[in-house]
């Protein structure tokens, strides 16, 4: 029996990249996966990108799970509400929610200070990268509460609290880590775990295309960027998320951010090419020192706050 056989998962933002890899690996572990996004056949939603949610669902099924494609704009409340109504009607439960909605690649203006950024692009990035996650969790958690079990995975970029190269990008990627923490705090009296996960240097479809390579000859891209040698496929973080979903002790990780390479070591996960990339270790060797992780010392500054002291029973139910 596969470890996630009988489990129901929702991957919000499953069209491509990490979302697709996670959906496929949840399927590989036996789950039924609802694959949502805005790009459907005949109606691409992200420029000229060819990937669709139907394709992702088919790939989930090909891996041994059951993929179900549903077109949803996760920034539209009525569409999210209808999705969860459908999920309840068809499955009666939700075990795993992966919030991977992004859509910010074409909006991010790296190497520009905030006073030169486009406010319109920035606001859209916040809507897609933060608000969509909150909205989806708001409608998904009540379904988890009916069975009093579940896992929420926030997909971010980076396992530190350091700056990420663009004000809006930085705000989004750090906010979803904080979102995982805040939801974990409010869910602390329920066996529903909220946490965040980051991939390393991702060999996504767009990244391969940008370097002019394919998965078969991806190492050729190191001529343009030597750091690409430490890259990983979307399946690597996918297998890490699947391992989390199968872990009966996952609640111990509530409110924290974890990297694909950290989880790979813990759970014995390998990428589909048999490698076990470790971006953190590569960074240390390349630059001579490690960056500061979001470790227990960092999280200590988020603990023992006003609410915990003055209102320890909040929220009342």
mmCIF file of C-alpha atoms in Angstrom:
data_model
loop_
_atom_site.group_PDB
_atom_site.id
_atom_site.type_symbol
_atom_site.label_atom_id
_atom_site.label_comp_id
_atom_site.label_asym_id
_atom_site.label_seq_id
_atom_site.Cartn_x
_atom_site.Cartn_y
_atom_site.Cartn_z
ATOM 1 C CA UNK A 1 0.000 0.000 0.000
ATOM 2 C CA UNK A 2 1.303 3.432 -0.925
ATOM 3 C CA UNK A 3 1.858 5.831 1.996
ATOM 4 C CA UNK A 4 -0.782 8.363 0.859
ATOM 5 C CA UNK A 5 -3.314 5.945 -0.602
ATOM 6 C CA UNK A 6 -6.813 7.154 0.284
ATOM 7 C CA UNK A 7 -5.619 10.684 1.090
ATOM 8 C CA UNK A 8 -7.133 13.726 -0.605
ATOM 9 C CA UNK A 9 -4.838 16.624 -1.507
ATOM 10 C CA UNK A 10 -5.346 20.044 -3.042
ATOM 11 C CA UNK A 11 -2.384 21.683 -4.757
ATOM 12 C CA UNK A 12 -3.315 25.299 -5.406
ATOM 13 C CA UNK A 13 -1.058 26.511 -8.196
ATOM 14 C CA UNK A 14 -0.283 23.137 -9.764
ATOM 15 C CA UNK A 15 0.173 24.272 -13.351
ATOM 16 C CA UNK A 16 3.956 24.168 -13.492
ATOM 17 C CA UNK A 17 7.164 24.351 -11.466
ATOM 18 C CA UNK A 18 7.149 23.293 -7.835
ATOM 19 C CA UNK A 19 3.357 22.985 -7.794
ATOM 20 C CA UNK A 20 3.360 20.461 -10.620
ATOM 21 C CA UNK A 21 6.245 18.531 -9.071
ATOM 22 C CA UNK A 22 4.491 18.385 -5.704
ATOM 23 C CA UNK A 23 1.193 17.292 -7.252
ATOM 24 C CA UNK A 24 2.931 14.508 -9.180
ATOM 25 C CA UNK A 25 4.848 13.234 -6.180
ATOM 26 C CA UNK A 26 1.725 13.236 -4.001
ATOM 27 C CA UNK A 27 0.211 11.131 -6.762
ATOM 28 C CA UNK A 28 3.271 8.891 -6.794
ATOM 29 C CA UNK A 29 2.613 8.292 -3.080
ATOM 30 C CA UNK A 30 -0.979 7.275 -3.886
ATOM 31 C CA UNK A 31 -2.998 10.432 -3.199
ATOM 32 C CA UNK A 32 -5.963 11.836 -5.086
ATOM 33 C CA UNK A 33 -4.809 15.319 -6.068
ATOM 34 C CA UNK A 34 -6.972 18.255 -7.077
ATOM 35 C CA UNK A 35 -4.743 20.311 -9.377
ATOM 36 C CA UNK A 36 -5.845 23.934 -9.603
ATOM 37 C CA UNK A 37 -4.667 26.986 -11.488
ATOM 38 C CA UNK A 38 -5.736 29.422 -14.176
ATOM 39 C CA UNK A 39 -4.137 27.899 -17.285
ATOM 40 C CA UNK A 40 -6.312 25.393 -19.116
ATOM 41 C CA UNK A 41 -6.058 23.981 -22.620
ATOM 42 C CA UNK A 42 -6.791 26.688 -25.122
ATOM 43 C CA UNK A 43 -6.629 29.437 -22.475
ATOM 44 C CA UNK A 44 -3.106 30.053 -21.148
ATOM 45 C CA UNK A 45 -3.057 32.500 -18.254
ATOM 46 C CA UNK A 46 0.668 33.169 -17.943
ATOM 47 C CA UNK A 47 2.028 34.673 -21.128
ATOM 48 C CA UNK A 48 2.891 32.022 -23.670
ATOM 49 C CA UNK A 49 3.658 29.271 -21.161
ATOM 50 C CA UNK A 50 2.216 26.010 -22.546
ATOM 51 C CA UNK A 51 1.625 24.131 -19.286
ATOM 52 C CA UNK A 52 -1.967 23.468 -18.152
ATOM 53 C CA UNK A 53 -3.669 22.008 -15.101
ATOM 54 C CA UNK A 54 -5.173 19.228 -17.243
ATOM 55 C CA UNK A 55 -1.665 18.165 -18.196
ATOM 56 C CA UNK A 56 -0.619 18.174 -14.547
ATOM 57 C CA UNK A 57 -3.620 16.043 -13.558
ATOM 58 C CA UNK A 58 -2.759 13.529 -16.274
ATOM 59 C CA UNK A 59 0.826 13.368 -15.033
ATOM 60 C CA UNK A 60 -0.440 12.770 -11.477
ATOM 61 C CA UNK A 61 -2.510 9.826 -12.705
ATOM 62 C CA UNK A 62 0.419 8.500 -14.736
ATOM 63 C CA UNK A 63 2.456 8.407 -11.535
ATOM 64 C CA UNK A 64 -0.101 6.172 -9.847
ATOM 65 C CA UNK A 65 -2.363 8.670 -8.129
ATOM 66 C CA UNK A 66 -5.581 10.248 -9.310
ATOM 67 C CA UNK A 67 -5.337 13.723 -10.758
ATOM 68 C CA UNK A 68 -8.346 16.021 -10.999
ATOM 69 C CA UNK A 69 -7.971 19.357 -12.801
ATOM 70 C CA UNK A 70 -10.130 22.309 -11.721
ATOM 71 C CA UNK A 71 -9.710 25.809 -13.142
ATOM 72 C CA UNK A 72 -9.624 28.262 -10.230
ATOM 73 C CA UNK A 73 -8.406 31.810 -9.791
ATOM 74 C CA UNK A 74 -7.402 31.701 -6.138
ATOM 75 C CA UNK A 75 -7.682 35.471 -5.789
ATOM 76 C CA UNK A 76 -11.448 35.260 -6.463
ATOM 77 C CA UNK A 77 -13.374 34.313 -3.328
ATOM 78 C CA UNK A 78 -16.399 32.839 -5.106
ATOM 79 C CA UNK A 79 -14.202 30.498 -7.146
ATOM 80 C CA UNK A 80 -12.287 29.306 -4.085
ATOM 81 C CA UNK A 81 -15.511 28.775 -2.126
ATOM 82 C CA UNK A 82 -17.007 26.771 -4.998
ATOM 83 C CA UNK A 83 -13.847 24.648 -5.252
ATOM 84 C CA UNK A 84 -14.074 23.625 -1.604
ATOM 85 C CA UNK A 85 -17.808 22.934 -1.919
ATOM 86 C CA UNK A 86 -17.037 20.633 -4.830
ATOM 87 C CA UNK A 87 -14.238 18.937 -2.931
ATOM 88 C CA UNK A 88 -16.516 18.312 0.035
ATOM 89 C CA UNK A 89 -19.282 17.026 -2.233
ATOM 90 C CA UNK A 90 -16.993 14.672 -4.157
ATOM 91 C CA UNK A 91 -14.605 13.538 -1.404
ATOM 92 C CA UNK A 92 -16.063 14.579 1.935
ATOM 93 C CA UNK A 93 -12.623 15.412 3.264
ATOM 94 C CA UNK A 94 -9.327 17.200 2.694
ATOM 95 C CA UNK A 95 -6.088 15.856 4.114
ATOM 96 C CA UNK A 96 -3.402 18.024 2.504
ATOM 97 C CA UNK A 97 -3.465 21.603 1.229
ATOM 98 C CA UNK A 98 -0.446 22.934 -0.648
ATOM 99 C CA UNK A 99 -0.520 26.699 -1.214
ATOM 100 C CA UNK A 100 1.784 27.228 -4.180
ATOM 101 C CA UNK A 101 -0.050 29.984 -6.070
ATOM 102 C CA UNK A 102 2.521 32.490 -7.304
ATOM 103 C CA UNK A 103 2.241 34.029 -10.787
ATOM 104 C CA UNK A 104 4.822 36.662 -9.896
ATOM 105 C CA UNK A 105 7.773 35.823 -12.139
ATOM 106 C CA UNK A 106 6.770 38.296 -14.827
ATOM 107 C CA UNK A 107 5.995 40.913 -12.165
ATOM 108 C CA UNK A 108 9.266 40.859 -10.233
ATOM 109 C CA UNK A 109 11.679 43.710 -11.013
ATOM 110 C CA UNK A 110 14.946 42.529 -9.491
ATOM 111 C CA UNK A 111 17.841 44.992 -9.070
ATOM 112 C CA UNK A 112 15.457 47.940 -8.699
ATOM 113 C CA UNK A 113 14.977 49.834 -5.409
ATOM 114 C CA UNK A 114 11.419 50.097 -4.129
ATOM 115 C CA UNK A 115 11.036 53.745 -5.184
ATOM 116 C CA UNK A 116 11.448 52.678 -8.825
ATOM 117 C CA UNK A 117 9.117 49.655 -8.742
ATOM 118 C CA UNK A 118 5.745 49.457 -10.433
ATOM 119 C CA UNK A 119 3.048 49.776 -7.733
ATOM 120 C CA UNK A 120 0.576 47.987 -10.006
ATOM 121 C CA UNK A 121 2.840 44.970 -10.467
ATOM 122 C CA UNK A 122 3.638 44.941 -6.768
ATOM 123 C CA UNK A 123 0.015 44.959 -5.685
ATOM 124 C CA UNK A 124 -0.804 42.141 -8.099
ATOM 125 C CA UNK A 125 2.103 40.142 -6.688
ATOM 126 C CA UNK A 126 0.756 40.584 -3.166
ATOM 127 C CA UNK A 127 -2.714 39.475 -4.284
ATOM 128 C CA UNK A 128 -1.418 36.396 -6.036
ATOM 129 C CA UNK A 129 1.341 35.410 -3.638
ATOM 130 C CA UNK A 130 -0.214 36.180 -0.238
ATOM 131 C CA UNK A 131 -3.944 36.916 -0.447
ATOM 132 C CA UNK A 132 -4.623 33.811 -2.549
ATOM 133 C CA UNK A 133 -2.955 31.640 0.106
ATOM 134 C CA UNK A 134 -4.984 33.192 2.912
ATOM 135 C CA UNK A 135 -8.222 32.893 0.955
ATOM 136 C CA UNK A 136 -7.626 29.245 0.061
ATOM 137 C CA UNK A 137 -6.710 28.296 3.631
ATOM 138 C CA UNK A 138 -9.731 30.161 4.972
ATOM 139 C CA UNK A 139 -12.079 27.915 2.952
ATOM 140 C CA UNK A 140 -10.027 24.720 3.189
ATOM 141 C CA UNK A 141 -9.468 24.564 6.946
ATOM 142 C CA UNK A 142 -13.183 24.182 7.883
ATOM 143 C CA UNK A 143 -13.217 20.981 5.815
ATOM 144 C CA UNK A 144 -10.139 19.740 7.688
ATOM 145 C CA UNK A 145 -11.735 20.661 11.003
ATOM 146 C CA UNK A 146 -14.672 18.347 10.274
ATOM 147 C CA UNK A 147 -12.263 15.413 10.630
ATOM 148 C CA UNK A 148 -9.891 17.306 12.942
ATOM 149 C CA UNK A 149 -6.807 16.416 10.931
ATOM 150 C CA UNK A 150 -4.804 17.851 8.081
ATOM 151 C CA UNK A 151 -1.603 19.395 6.761
ATOM 152 C CA UNK A 152 -1.149 22.859 5.239
ATOM 153 C CA UNK A 153 2.063 23.469 3.290
ATOM 154 C CA UNK A 154 3.045 27.004 2.321
ATOM 155 C CA UNK A 155 5.539 27.045 -0.537
ATOM 156 C CA UNK A 156 8.062 29.874 -0.299
ATOM 157 C CA UNK A 157 11.531 30.766 -1.541
ATOM 158 C CA UNK A 158 14.290 30.613 1.043
ATOM 159 C CA UNK A 159 14.677 29.275 4.569
ATOM 160 C CA UNK A 160 15.980 32.488 6.142
ATOM 161 C CA UNK A 161 14.531 35.816 7.204
ATOM 162 C CA UNK A 162 17.054 37.650 5.010
ATOM 163 C CA UNK A 163 16.315 40.056 2.156
ATOM 164 C CA UNK A 164 15.436 38.453 -1.195
ATOM 165 C CA UNK A 165 16.359 41.049 -3.824
ATOM 166 C CA UNK A 166 13.088 42.905 -4.466
ATOM 167 C CA UNK A 167 10.780 44.572 -1.962
ATOM 168 C CA UNK A 168 7.537 42.951 -3.126
ATOM 169 C CA UNK A 169 9.154 39.567 -3.757
ATOM 170 C CA UNK A 170 10.758 39.687 -0.327
ATOM 171 C CA UNK A 171 7.452 40.628 1.286
ATOM 172 C CA UNK A 172 5.589 37.767 -0.401
ATOM 173 C CA UNK A 173 8.108 35.019 0.292
ATOM 174 C CA UNK A 174 8.687 35.991 3.914
ATOM 175 C CA UNK A 175 4.967 36.587 4.492
ATOM 176 C CA UNK A 176 4.015 33.028 3.594
ATOM 177 C CA UNK A 177 6.504 31.775 6.180
ATOM 178 C CA UNK A 178 4.856 34.059 8.702
ATOM 179 C CA UNK A 179 1.456 32.868 7.467
ATOM 180 C CA UNK A 180 2.417 29.264 8.212
ATOM 181 C CA UNK A 181 3.490 30.360 11.693
ATOM 182 C CA UNK A 182 0.320 32.371 12.369
ATOM 183 C CA UNK A 183 -2.007 29.626 11.160
ATOM 184 C CA UNK A 184 -0.116 27.090 13.268
ATOM 185 C CA UNK A 185 -0.620 29.306 16.324
ATOM 186 C CA UNK A 186 -4.360 29.573 15.759
ATOM 187 C CA UNK A 187 -4.599 25.835 15.008
ATOM 188 C CA UNK A 188 -2.499 24.836 18.016
ATOM 189 C CA UNK A 189 -5.430 23.086 19.749
ATOM 190 C CA UNK A 190 -6.230 21.010 16.654
ATOM 191 C CA UNK A 191 -4.269 18.188 14.986
ATOM 192 C CA UNK A 192 -3.900 20.275 11.839
ATOM 193 C CA UNK A 193 -0.314 21.211 11.010
ATOM 194 C CA UNK A 194 0.730 24.341 9.160
ATOM 195 C CA UNK A 195 4.304 24.772 7.950
ATOM 196 C CA UNK A 196 6.341 26.220 5.068
ATOM 197 C CA UNK A 197 8.677 24.539 2.577
ATOM 198 C CA UNK A 198 11.222 25.963 0.153
ATOM 199 C CA UNK A 199 12.880 24.300 -2.823
ATOM 200 C CA UNK A 200 16.456 25.104 -3.734
ATOM 201 C CA UNK A 201 17.637 26.312 -7.147
ATOM 202 C CA UNK A 202 14.691 24.916 -9.091
ATOM 203 C CA UNK A 203 15.039 23.419 -12.578
ATOM 204 C CA UNK A 204 11.516 24.449 -13.503
ATOM 205 C CA UNK A 205 10.190 24.463 -17.054
ATOM 206 C CA UNK A 206 10.688 28.228 -17.291
ATOM 207 C CA UNK A 207 14.196 28.078 -15.836
ATOM 208 C CA UNK A 208 15.310 25.367 -18.279
ATOM 209 C CA UNK A 209 13.842 27.330 -21.153
ATOM 210 C CA UNK A 210 15.510 30.509 -19.974
ATOM 211 C CA UNK A 211 18.902 28.807 -20.005
ATOM 212 C CA UNK A 212 18.207 27.216 -23.395
ATOM 213 C CA UNK A 213 18.559 23.648 -22.109
ATOM 214 C CA UNK A 214 16.373 20.642 -21.345
ATOM 215 C CA UNK A 215 16.347 18.252 -18.433
ATOM 216 C CA UNK A 216 18.505 15.914 -20.520
ATOM 217 C CA UNK A 217 21.377 18.407 -20.892
ATOM 218 C CA UNK A 218 20.714 20.789 -17.980
ATOM 219 C CA UNK A 219 24.365 20.757 -16.905
ATOM 220 C CA UNK A 220 25.228 22.762 -20.015
ATOM 221 C CA UNK A 221 23.556 25.747 -18.332
ATOM 222 C CA UNK A 222 26.416 25.944 -15.825
ATOM 223 C CA UNK A 223 28.374 27.756 -18.542
ATOM 224 C CA UNK A 224 25.988 30.672 -17.958
ATOM 225 C CA UNK A 225 25.500 30.199 -14.217
ATOM 226 C CA UNK A 226 27.882 27.869 -12.359
ATOM 227 C CA UNK A 227 25.482 27.722 -9.386
ATOM 228 C CA UNK A 228 23.053 25.756 -11.552
ATOM 229 C CA UNK A 229 25.125 22.657 -10.798
ATOM 230 C CA UNK A 230 23.413 22.577 -7.389
ATOM 231 C CA UNK A 231 19.927 22.797 -8.886
ATOM 232 C CA UNK A 232 17.091 20.340 -8.355
ATOM 233 C CA UNK A 233 13.998 19.218 -10.239
ATOM 234 C CA UNK A 234 10.505 20.118 -8.979
ATOM 235 C CA UNK A 235 10.093 16.468 -8.023
ATOM 236 C CA UNK A 236 12.651 16.818 -5.245
ATOM 237 C CA UNK A 237 10.571 19.264 -3.207
ATOM 238 C CA UNK A 238 7.546 17.207 -4.282
ATOM 239 C CA UNK A 239 8.923 14.086 -2.656
ATOM 240 C CA UNK A 240 9.809 16.107 0.432
ATOM 241 C CA UNK A 241 6.210 17.330 0.732
ATOM 242 C CA UNK A 242 4.886 13.807 0.184
ATOM 243 C CA UNK A 243 7.163 12.589 2.998
ATOM 244 C CA UNK A 244 5.799 15.290 5.295
ATOM 245 C CA UNK A 245 2.239 14.273 4.443
ATOM 246 C CA UNK A 246 3.018 10.657 5.325
ATOM 247 C CA UNK A 247 4.814 11.488 8.584
ATOM 248 C CA UNK A 248 2.596 10.710 11.627
ATOM 249 C CA UNK A 249 4.747 13.078 13.695
ATOM 250 C CA UNK A 250 4.583 16.038 11.318
ATOM 251 C CA UNK A 251 2.874 18.164 13.994
ATOM 252 C CA UNK A 252 6.292 18.628 15.626
ATOM 253 C CA UNK A 253 7.213 20.797 12.636
ATOM 254 C CA UNK A 254 4.265 23.184 12.952
ATOM 255 C CA UNK A 255 4.928 26.858 12.275
ATOM 256 C CA UNK A 256 8.409 26.416 10.814
ATOM 257 C CA UNK A 257 10.012 26.608 7.370
ATOM 258 C CA UNK A 258 11.941 23.640 5.970
ATOM 259 C CA UNK A 259 14.089 23.232 2.875
ATOM 260 C CA UNK A 260 13.884 20.448 0.328
ATOM 261 C CA UNK A 261 17.479 19.436 1.062
ATOM 262 C CA UNK A 262 16.920 19.411 4.815
ATOM 263 C CA UNK A 263 13.823 17.219 4.461
ATOM 264 C CA UNK A 264 15.594 15.005 1.928
ATOM 265 C CA UNK A 265 18.231 14.125 4.497
ATOM 266 C CA UNK A 266 15.659 13.543 7.222
ATOM 267 C CA UNK A 267 13.344 11.347 5.153
ATOM 268 C CA UNK A 268 15.876 9.743 2.808
ATOM 269 C CA UNK A 269 14.416 11.467 -0.235
ATOM 270 C CA UNK A 270 16.268 11.612 -3.564
ATOM 271 C CA UNK A 271 15.608 13.535 -6.725
ATOM 272 C CA UNK A 272 14.339 11.605 -9.755
ATOM 273 C CA UNK A 273 17.877 11.504 -11.177
ATOM 274 C CA UNK A 274 19.128 9.783 -8.017
ATOM 275 C CA UNK A 275 20.928 12.870 -6.705
ATOM 276 C CA UNK A 276 20.386 14.524 -3.340
ATOM 277 C CA UNK A 277 21.129 18.216 -3.988
ATOM 278 C CA UNK A 278 21.951 20.344 -0.954
ATOM 279 C CA UNK A 279 21.737 24.032 -1.794
ATOM 280 C CA UNK A 280 22.635 25.077 1.751
ATOM 281 C CA UNK A 281 25.868 23.090 1.763
ATOM 282 C CA UNK A 282 26.714 24.227 -1.764
ATOM 283 C CA UNK A 283 26.250 27.849 -0.687
ATOM 284 C CA UNK A 284 28.526 27.375 2.332
ATOM 285 C CA UNK A 285 31.310 25.834 0.258
ATOM 286 C CA UNK A 286 30.995 28.353 -2.564
ATOM 287 C CA UNK A 287 30.834 31.546 -0.507
ATOM 288 C CA UNK A 288 32.913 30.444 2.465
ATOM 289 C CA UNK A 289 30.183 30.828 5.059
ATOM 290 C CA UNK A 290 26.563 29.921 5.648
ATOM 291 C CA UNK A 291 23.680 32.347 5.610
ATOM 292 C CA UNK A 292 21.549 32.664 8.752
ATOM 293 C CA UNK A 293 18.805 30.055 8.825
ATOM 294 C CA UNK A 294 15.335 30.570 10.226
ATOM 295 C CA UNK A 295 16.238 28.295 13.131
ATOM 296 C CA UNK A 296 14.850 27.981 16.652
ATOM 297 C CA UNK A 297 16.828 31.033 17.763
ATOM 298 C CA UNK A 298 15.180 33.088 15.040
ATOM 299 C CA UNK A 299 11.726 31.742 15.862
ATOM 300 C CA UNK A 300 12.271 32.561 19.525
ATOM 301 C CA UNK A 301 11.802 36.214 18.593
ATOM 302 C CA UNK A 302 8.318 35.313 17.314
ATOM 303 C CA UNK A 303 7.342 33.557 20.529
ATOM 304 C CA UNK A 304 6.221 34.830 23.922
ATOM 305 C CA UNK A 305 4.401 37.751 22.343
ATOM 306 C CA UNK A 306 1.620 39.938 23.684
ATOM 307 C CA UNK A 307 -1.174 37.558 22.660
ATOM 308 C CA UNK A 308 0.455 34.537 24.286
ATOM 309 C CA UNK A 309 0.861 36.386 27.558
ATOM 310 C CA UNK A 310 -2.309 38.482 27.771
ATOM 311 C CA UNK A 311 -4.750 36.268 25.845
ATOM 312 C CA UNK A 312 -3.423 32.683 26.043
ATOM 313 C CA UNK A 313 -6.880 31.172 25.367
ATOM 314 C CA UNK A 314 -7.433 33.069 22.115
ATOM 315 C CA UNK A 315 -9.076 32.187 19.804
ATOM 316 C CA UNK A 316 -12.053 30.976 21.799
ATOM 317 C CA UNK A 317 -14.164 28.370 20.010
#
